[in-house]
mmCIF file with all atom_site columns, C-alpha atoms in Angstrom:
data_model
loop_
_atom_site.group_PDB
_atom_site.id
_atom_site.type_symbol
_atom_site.label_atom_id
_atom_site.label_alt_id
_atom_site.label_comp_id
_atom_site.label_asym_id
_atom_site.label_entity_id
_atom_site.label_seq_id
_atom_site.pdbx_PDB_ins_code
_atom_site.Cartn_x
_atom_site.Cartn_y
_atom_site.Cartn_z
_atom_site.occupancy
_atom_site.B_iso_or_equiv
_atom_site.pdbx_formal_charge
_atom_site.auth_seq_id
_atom_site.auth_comp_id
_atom_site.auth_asym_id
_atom_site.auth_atom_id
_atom_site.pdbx_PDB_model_num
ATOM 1   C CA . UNK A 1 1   ? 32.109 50.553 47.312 1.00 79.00 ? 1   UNK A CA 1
ATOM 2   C CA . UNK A 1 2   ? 29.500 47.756 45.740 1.00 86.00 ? 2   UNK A CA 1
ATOM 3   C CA . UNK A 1 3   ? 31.749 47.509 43.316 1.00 88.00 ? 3   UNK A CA 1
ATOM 4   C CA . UNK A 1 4   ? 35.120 47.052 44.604 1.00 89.00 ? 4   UNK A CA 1
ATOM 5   C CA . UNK A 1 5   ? 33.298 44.553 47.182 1.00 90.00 ? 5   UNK A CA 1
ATOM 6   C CA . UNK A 1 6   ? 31.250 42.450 44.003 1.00 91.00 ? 6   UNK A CA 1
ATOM 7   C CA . UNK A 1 7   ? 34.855 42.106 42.344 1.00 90.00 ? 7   UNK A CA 1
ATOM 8   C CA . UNK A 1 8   ? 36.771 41.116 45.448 1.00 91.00 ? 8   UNK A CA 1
ATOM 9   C CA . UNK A 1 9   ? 34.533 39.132 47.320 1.00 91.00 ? 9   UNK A CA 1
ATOM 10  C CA . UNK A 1 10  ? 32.230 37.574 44.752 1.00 93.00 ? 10  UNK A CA 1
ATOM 11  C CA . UNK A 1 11  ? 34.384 37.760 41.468 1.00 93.00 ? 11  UNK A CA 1
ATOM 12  C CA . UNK A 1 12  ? 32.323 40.016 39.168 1.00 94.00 ? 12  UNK A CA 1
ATOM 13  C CA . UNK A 1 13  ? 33.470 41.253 36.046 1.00 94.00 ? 13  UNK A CA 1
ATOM 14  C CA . UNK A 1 14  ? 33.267 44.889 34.820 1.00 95.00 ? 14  UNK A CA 1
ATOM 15  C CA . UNK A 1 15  ? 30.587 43.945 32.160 1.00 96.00 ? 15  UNK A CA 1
ATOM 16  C CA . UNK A 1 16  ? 28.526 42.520 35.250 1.00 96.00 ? 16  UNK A CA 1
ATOM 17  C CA . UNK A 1 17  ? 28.878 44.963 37.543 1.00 95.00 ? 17  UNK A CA 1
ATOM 18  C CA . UNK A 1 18  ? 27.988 47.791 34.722 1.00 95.00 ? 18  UNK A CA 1
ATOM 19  C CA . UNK A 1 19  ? 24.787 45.596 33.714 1.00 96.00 ? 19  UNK A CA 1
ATOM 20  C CA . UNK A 1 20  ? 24.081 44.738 37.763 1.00 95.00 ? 20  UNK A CA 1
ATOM 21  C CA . UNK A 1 21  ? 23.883 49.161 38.703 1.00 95.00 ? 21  UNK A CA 1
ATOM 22  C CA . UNK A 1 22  ? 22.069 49.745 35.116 1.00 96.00 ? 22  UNK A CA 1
ATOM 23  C CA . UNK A 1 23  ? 19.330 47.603 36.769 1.00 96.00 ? 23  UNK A CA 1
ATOM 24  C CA . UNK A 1 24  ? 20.030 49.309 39.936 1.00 95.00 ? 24  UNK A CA 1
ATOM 25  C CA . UNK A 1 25  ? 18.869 52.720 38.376 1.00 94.00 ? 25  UNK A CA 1
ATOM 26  C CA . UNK A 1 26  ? 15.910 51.131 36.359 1.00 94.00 ? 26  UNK A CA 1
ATOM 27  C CA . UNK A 1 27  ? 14.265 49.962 39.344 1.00 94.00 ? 27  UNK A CA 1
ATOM 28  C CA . UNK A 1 28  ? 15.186 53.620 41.832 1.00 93.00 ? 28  UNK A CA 1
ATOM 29  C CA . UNK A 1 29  ? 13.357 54.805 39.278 1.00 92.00 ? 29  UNK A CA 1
ATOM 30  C CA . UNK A 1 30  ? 10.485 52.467 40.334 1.00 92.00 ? 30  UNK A CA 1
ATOM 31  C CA . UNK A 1 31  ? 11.145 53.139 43.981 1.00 91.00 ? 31  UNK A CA 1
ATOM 32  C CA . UNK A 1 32  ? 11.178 56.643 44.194 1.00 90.00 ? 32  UNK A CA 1
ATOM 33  C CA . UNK A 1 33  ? 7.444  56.325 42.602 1.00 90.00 ? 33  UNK A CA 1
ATOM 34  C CA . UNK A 1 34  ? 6.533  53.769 45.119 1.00 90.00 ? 34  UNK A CA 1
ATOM 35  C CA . UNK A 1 35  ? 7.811  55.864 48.385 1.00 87.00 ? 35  UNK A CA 1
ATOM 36  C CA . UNK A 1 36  ? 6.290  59.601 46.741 1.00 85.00 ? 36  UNK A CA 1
ATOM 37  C CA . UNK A 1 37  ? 3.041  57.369 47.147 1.00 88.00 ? 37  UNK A CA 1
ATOM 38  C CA . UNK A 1 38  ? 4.200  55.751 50.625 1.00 88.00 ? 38  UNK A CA 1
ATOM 39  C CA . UNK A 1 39  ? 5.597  59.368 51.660 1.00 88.00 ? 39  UNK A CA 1
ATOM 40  C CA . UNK A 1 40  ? 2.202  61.236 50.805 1.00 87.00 ? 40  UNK A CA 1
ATOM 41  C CA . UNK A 1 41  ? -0.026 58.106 52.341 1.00 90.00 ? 41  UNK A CA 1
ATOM 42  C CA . UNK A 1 42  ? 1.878  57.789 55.800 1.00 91.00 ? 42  UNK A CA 1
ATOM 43  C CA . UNK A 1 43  ? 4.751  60.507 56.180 1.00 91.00 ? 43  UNK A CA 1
ATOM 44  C CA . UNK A 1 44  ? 7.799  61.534 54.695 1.00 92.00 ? 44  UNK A CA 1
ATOM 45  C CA . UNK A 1 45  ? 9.798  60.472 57.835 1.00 94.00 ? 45  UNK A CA 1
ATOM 46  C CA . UNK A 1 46  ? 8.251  56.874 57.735 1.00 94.00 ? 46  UNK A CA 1
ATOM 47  C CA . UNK A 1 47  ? 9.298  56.461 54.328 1.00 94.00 ? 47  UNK A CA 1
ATOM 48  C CA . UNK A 1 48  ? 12.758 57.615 55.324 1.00 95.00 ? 48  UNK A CA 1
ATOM 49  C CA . UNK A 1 49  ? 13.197 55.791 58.340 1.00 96.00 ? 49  UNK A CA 1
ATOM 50  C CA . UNK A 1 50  ? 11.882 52.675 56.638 1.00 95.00 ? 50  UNK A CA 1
ATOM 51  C CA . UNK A 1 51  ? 14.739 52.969 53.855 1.00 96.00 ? 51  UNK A CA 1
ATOM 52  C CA . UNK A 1 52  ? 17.084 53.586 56.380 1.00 97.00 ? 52  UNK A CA 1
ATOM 53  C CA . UNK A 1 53  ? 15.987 50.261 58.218 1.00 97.00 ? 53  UNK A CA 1
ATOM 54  C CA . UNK A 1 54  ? 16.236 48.453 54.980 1.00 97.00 ? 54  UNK A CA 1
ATOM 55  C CA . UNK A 1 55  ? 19.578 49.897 54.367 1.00 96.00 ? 55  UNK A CA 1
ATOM 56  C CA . UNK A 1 56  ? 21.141 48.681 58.021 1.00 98.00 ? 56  UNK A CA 1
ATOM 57  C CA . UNK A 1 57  ? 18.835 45.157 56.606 1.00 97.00 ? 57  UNK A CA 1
ATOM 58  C CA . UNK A 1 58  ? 20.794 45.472 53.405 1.00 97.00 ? 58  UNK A CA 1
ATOM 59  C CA . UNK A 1 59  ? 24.651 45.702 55.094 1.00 96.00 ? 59  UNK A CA 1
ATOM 60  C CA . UNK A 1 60  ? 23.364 43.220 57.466 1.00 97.00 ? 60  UNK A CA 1
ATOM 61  C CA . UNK A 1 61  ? 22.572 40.730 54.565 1.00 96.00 ? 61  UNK A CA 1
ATOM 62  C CA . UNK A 1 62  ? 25.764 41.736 52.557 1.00 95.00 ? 62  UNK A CA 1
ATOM 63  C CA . UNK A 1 63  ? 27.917 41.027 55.303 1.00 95.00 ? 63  UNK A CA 1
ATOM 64  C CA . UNK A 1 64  ? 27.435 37.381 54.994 1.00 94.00 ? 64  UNK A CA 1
ATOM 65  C CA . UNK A 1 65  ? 27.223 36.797 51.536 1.00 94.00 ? 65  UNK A CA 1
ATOM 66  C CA . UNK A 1 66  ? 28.406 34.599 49.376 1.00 93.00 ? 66  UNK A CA 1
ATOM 67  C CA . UNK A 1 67  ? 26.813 34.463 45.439 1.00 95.00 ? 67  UNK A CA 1
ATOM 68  C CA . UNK A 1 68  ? 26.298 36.642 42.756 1.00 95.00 ? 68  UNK A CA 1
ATOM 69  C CA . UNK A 1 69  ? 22.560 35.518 42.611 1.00 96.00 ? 69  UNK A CA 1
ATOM 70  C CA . UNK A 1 70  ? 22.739 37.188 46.331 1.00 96.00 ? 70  UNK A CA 1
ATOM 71  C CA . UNK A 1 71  ? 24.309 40.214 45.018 1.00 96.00 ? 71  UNK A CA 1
ATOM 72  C CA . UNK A 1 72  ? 21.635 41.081 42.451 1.00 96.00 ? 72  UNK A CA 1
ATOM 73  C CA . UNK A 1 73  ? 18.721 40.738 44.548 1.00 96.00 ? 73  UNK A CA 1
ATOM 74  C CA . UNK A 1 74  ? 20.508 42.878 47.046 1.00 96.00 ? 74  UNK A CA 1
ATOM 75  C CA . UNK A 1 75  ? 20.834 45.490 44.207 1.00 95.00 ? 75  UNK A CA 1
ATOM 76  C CA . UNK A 1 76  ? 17.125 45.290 43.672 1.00 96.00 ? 76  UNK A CA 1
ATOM 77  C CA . UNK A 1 77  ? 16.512 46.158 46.978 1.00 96.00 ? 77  UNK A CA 1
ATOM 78  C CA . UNK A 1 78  ? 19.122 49.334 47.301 1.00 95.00 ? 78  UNK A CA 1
ATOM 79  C CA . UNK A 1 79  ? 17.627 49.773 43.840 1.00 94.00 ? 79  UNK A CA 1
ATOM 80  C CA . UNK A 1 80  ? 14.341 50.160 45.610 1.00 93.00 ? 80  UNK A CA 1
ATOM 81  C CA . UNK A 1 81  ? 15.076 52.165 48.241 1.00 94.00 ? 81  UNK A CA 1
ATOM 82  C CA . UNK A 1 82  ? 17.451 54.284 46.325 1.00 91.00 ? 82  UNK A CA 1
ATOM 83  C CA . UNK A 1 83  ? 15.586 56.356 44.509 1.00 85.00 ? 83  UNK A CA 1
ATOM 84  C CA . UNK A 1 84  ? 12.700 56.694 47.446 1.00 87.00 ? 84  UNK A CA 1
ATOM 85  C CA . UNK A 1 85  ? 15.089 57.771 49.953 1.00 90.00 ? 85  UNK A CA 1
ATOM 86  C CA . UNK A 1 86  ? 16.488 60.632 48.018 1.00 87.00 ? 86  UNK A CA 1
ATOM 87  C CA . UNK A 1 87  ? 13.197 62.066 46.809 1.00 87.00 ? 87  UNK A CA 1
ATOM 88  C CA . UNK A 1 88  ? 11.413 61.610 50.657 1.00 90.00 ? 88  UNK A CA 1
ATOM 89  C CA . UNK A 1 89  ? 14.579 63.183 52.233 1.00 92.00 ? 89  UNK A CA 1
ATOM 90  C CA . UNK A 1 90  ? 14.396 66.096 49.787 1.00 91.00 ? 90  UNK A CA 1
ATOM 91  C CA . UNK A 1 91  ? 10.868 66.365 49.821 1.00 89.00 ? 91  UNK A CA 1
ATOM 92  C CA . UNK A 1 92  ? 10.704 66.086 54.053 1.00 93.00 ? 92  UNK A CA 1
ATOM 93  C CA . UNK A 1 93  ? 13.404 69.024 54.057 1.00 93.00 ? 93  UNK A CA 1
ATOM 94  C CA . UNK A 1 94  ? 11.272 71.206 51.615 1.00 91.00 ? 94  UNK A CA 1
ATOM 95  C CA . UNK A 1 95  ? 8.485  71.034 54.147 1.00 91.00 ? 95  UNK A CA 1
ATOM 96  C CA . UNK A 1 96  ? 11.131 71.876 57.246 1.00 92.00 ? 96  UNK A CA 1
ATOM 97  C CA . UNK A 1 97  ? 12.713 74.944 55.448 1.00 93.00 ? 97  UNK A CA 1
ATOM 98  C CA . UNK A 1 98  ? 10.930 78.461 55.617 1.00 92.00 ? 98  UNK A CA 1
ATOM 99  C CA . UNK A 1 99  ? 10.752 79.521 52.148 1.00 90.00 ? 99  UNK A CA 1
ATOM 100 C CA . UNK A 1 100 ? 12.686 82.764 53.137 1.00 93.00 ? 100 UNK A CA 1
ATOM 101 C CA . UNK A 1 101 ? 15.967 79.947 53.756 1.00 94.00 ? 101 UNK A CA 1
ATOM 102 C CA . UNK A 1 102 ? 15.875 77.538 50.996 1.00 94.00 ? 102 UNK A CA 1
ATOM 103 C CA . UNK A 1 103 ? 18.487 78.515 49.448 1.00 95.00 ? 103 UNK A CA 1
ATOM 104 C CA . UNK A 1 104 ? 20.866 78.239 52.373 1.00 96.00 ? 104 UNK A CA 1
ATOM 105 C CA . UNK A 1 105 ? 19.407 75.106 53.384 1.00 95.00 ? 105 UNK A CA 1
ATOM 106 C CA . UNK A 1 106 ? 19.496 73.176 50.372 1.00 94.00 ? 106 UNK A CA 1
ATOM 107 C CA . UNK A 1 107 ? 22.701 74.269 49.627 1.00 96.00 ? 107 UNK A CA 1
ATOM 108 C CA . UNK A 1 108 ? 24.022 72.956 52.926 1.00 95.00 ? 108 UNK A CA 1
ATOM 109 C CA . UNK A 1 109 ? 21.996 70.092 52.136 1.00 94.00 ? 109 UNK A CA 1
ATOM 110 C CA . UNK A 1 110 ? 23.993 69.681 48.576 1.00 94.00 ? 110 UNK A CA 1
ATOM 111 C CA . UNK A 1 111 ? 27.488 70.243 50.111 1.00 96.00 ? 111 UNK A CA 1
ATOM 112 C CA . UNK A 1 112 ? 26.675 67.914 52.866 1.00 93.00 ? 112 UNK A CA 1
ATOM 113 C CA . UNK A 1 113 ? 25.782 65.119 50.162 1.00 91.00 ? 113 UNK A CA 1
ATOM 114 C CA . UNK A 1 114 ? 29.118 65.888 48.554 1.00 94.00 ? 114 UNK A CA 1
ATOM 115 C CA . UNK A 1 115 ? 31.409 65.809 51.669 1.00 95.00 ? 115 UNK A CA 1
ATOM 116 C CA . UNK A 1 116 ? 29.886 62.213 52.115 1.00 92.00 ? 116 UNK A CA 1
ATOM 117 C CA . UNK A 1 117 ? 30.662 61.040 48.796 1.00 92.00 ? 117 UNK A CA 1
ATOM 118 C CA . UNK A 1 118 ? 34.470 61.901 49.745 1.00 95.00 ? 118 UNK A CA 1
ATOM 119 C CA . UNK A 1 119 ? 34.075 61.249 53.665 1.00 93.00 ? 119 UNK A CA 1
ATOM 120 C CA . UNK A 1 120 ? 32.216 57.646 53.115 1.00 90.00 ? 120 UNK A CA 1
ATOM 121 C CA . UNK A 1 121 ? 34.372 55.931 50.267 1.00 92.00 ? 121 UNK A CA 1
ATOM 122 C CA . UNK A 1 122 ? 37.771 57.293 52.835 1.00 95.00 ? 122 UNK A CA 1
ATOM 123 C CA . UNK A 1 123 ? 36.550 55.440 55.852 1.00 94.00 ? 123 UNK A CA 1
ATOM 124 C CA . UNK A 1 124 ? 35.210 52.577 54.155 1.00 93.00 ? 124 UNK A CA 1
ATOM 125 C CA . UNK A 1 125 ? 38.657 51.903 52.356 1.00 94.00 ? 125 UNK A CA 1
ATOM 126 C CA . UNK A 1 126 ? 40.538 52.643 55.584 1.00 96.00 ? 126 UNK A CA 1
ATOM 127 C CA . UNK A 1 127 ? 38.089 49.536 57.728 1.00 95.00 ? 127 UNK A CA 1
ATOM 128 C CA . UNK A 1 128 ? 39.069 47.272 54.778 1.00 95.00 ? 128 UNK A CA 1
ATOM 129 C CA . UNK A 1 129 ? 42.930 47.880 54.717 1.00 96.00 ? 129 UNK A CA 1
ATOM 130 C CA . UNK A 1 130 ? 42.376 47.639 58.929 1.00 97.00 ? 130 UNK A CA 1
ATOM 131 C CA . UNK A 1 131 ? 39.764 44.668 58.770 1.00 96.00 ? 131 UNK A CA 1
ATOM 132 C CA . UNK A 1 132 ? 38.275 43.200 55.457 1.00 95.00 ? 132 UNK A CA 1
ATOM 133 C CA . UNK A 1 133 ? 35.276 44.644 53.103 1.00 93.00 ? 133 UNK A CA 1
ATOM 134 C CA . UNK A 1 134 ? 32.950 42.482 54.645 1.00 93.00 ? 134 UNK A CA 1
ATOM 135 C CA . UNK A 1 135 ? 33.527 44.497 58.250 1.00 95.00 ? 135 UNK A CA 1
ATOM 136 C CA . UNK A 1 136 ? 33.777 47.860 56.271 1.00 95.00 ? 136 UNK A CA 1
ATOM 137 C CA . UNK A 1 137 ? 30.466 46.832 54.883 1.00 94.00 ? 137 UNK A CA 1
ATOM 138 C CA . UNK A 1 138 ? 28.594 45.750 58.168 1.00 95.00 ? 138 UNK A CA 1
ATOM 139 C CA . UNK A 1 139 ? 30.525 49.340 59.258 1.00 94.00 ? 139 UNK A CA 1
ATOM 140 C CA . UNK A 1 140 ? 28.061 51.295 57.077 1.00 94.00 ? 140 UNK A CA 1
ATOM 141 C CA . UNK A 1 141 ? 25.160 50.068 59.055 1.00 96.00 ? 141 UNK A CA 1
ATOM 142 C CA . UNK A 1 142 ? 26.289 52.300 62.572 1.00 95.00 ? 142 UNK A CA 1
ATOM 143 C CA . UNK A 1 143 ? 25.831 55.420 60.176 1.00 94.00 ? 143 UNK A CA 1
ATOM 144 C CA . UNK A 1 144 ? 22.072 54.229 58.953 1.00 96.00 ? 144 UNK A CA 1
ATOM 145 C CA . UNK A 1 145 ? 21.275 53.819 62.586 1.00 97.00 ? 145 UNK A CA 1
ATOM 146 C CA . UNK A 1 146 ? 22.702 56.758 63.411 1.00 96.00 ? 146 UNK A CA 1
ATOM 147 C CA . UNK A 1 147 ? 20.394 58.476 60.526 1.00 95.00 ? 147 UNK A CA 1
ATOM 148 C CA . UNK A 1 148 ? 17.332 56.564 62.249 1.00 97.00 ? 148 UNK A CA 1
ATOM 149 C CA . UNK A 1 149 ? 18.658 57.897 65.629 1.00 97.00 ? 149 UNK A CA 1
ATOM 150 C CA . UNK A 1 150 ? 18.428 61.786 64.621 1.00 97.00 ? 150 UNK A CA 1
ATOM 151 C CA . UNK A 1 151 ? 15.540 61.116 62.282 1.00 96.00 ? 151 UNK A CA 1
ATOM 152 C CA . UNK A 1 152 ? 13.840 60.463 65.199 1.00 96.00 ? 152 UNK A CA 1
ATOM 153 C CA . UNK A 1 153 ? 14.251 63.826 66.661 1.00 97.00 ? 153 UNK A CA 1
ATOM 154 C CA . UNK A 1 154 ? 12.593 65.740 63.684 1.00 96.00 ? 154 UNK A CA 1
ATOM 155 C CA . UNK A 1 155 ? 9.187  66.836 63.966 1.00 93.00 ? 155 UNK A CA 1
ATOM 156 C CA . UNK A 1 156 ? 7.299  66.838 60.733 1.00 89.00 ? 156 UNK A CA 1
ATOM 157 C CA . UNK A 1 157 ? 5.325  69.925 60.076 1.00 84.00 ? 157 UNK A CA 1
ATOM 158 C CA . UNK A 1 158 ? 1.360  69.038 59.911 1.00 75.00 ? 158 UNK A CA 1
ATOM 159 C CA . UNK A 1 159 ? 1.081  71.782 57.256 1.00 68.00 ? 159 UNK A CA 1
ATOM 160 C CA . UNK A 1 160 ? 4.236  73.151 54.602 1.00 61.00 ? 160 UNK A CA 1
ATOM 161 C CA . UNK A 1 161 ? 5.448  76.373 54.790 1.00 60.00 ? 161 UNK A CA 1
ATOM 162 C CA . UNK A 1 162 ? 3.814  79.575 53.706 1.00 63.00 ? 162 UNK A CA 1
ATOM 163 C CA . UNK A 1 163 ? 5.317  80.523 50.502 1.00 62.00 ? 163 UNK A CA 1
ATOM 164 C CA . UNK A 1 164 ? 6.870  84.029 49.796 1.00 57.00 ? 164 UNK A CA 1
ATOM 165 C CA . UNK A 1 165 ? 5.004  86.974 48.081 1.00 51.00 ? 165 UNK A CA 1
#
């Protein structure tokens, strides 16, 4: 979806678009470093609902803009929280599951990932034909806050789960 919107609306080439998500990954890899530190100091939910905020920040900001110098500091900061939501989400969900239902669990939690990788791209495509990418891209926002709505909901466990003998 980045990069159908960096072509369309801000005229990016392949070659910059490759070279804009290799930098992408280089600095997830930073982030999910920063928030295992932020998710052990604080909480694993913080850290996730703080991504999430930055993510709703993020669609927010890409909404309105206009340069490629915009673009790649908005990759920096996806980039960022990237990598630290996927490893606090997986590690929060480790601490939630008895160890006797992992296996179910993070297999739902696998197939869920998939279904939104076919599920997102489907109903972002159909509010650009409807609208424009710039609404189908403030559009992604309802679904962080609606991630920060049932976040809120989960209780984090004070202690992890007994393992299996």
């Amino acid at each position: 979806m980045a990069s159908i919107f960096g072509a369309r609306e801000l005229g990016f080439s392949q070659t910059e678009m490759i070279g804009c998500f290799l930098m992408i990954q280089a600095v997830a890899f930073f982030g999910a470093l920063a928030f295992g530190y932020s998710a052990d100091r604080f909480s694993h939910k913080k850290s996730i609902a703080w991504t999430l905020g930055v993510y709703i920040g993020v669609c927010l900001w890409a909404f309105g803009m206009r340069t490629k110098g915009q673009f790649w500091v908005l990759g920096a900061v996806v980039g960022l929280v990237l990598g630290g939501s996927q490893a606090a989400s997986r590690s929060l969900l480790a601490l939630l599951t008895p160890p006797e239902h992992s296996a179910q669990i993070f297999g739902f939690f696998a197939l869920t990932g998939k279904l939104s990788t076919v599920i997102g791209p489907v109903l972002f495509g159909a509010l650009a034909q409807i609208y424009d990418l710039r609404t189908a891209v403030l559009s992604l926002s309802a679904f962080f806050a609606a991630g920060l709505g049932i976040l809120y909901f989960v209780r984090e466990p004070t202690s992890p789960p007994t393992p299996l003998h």
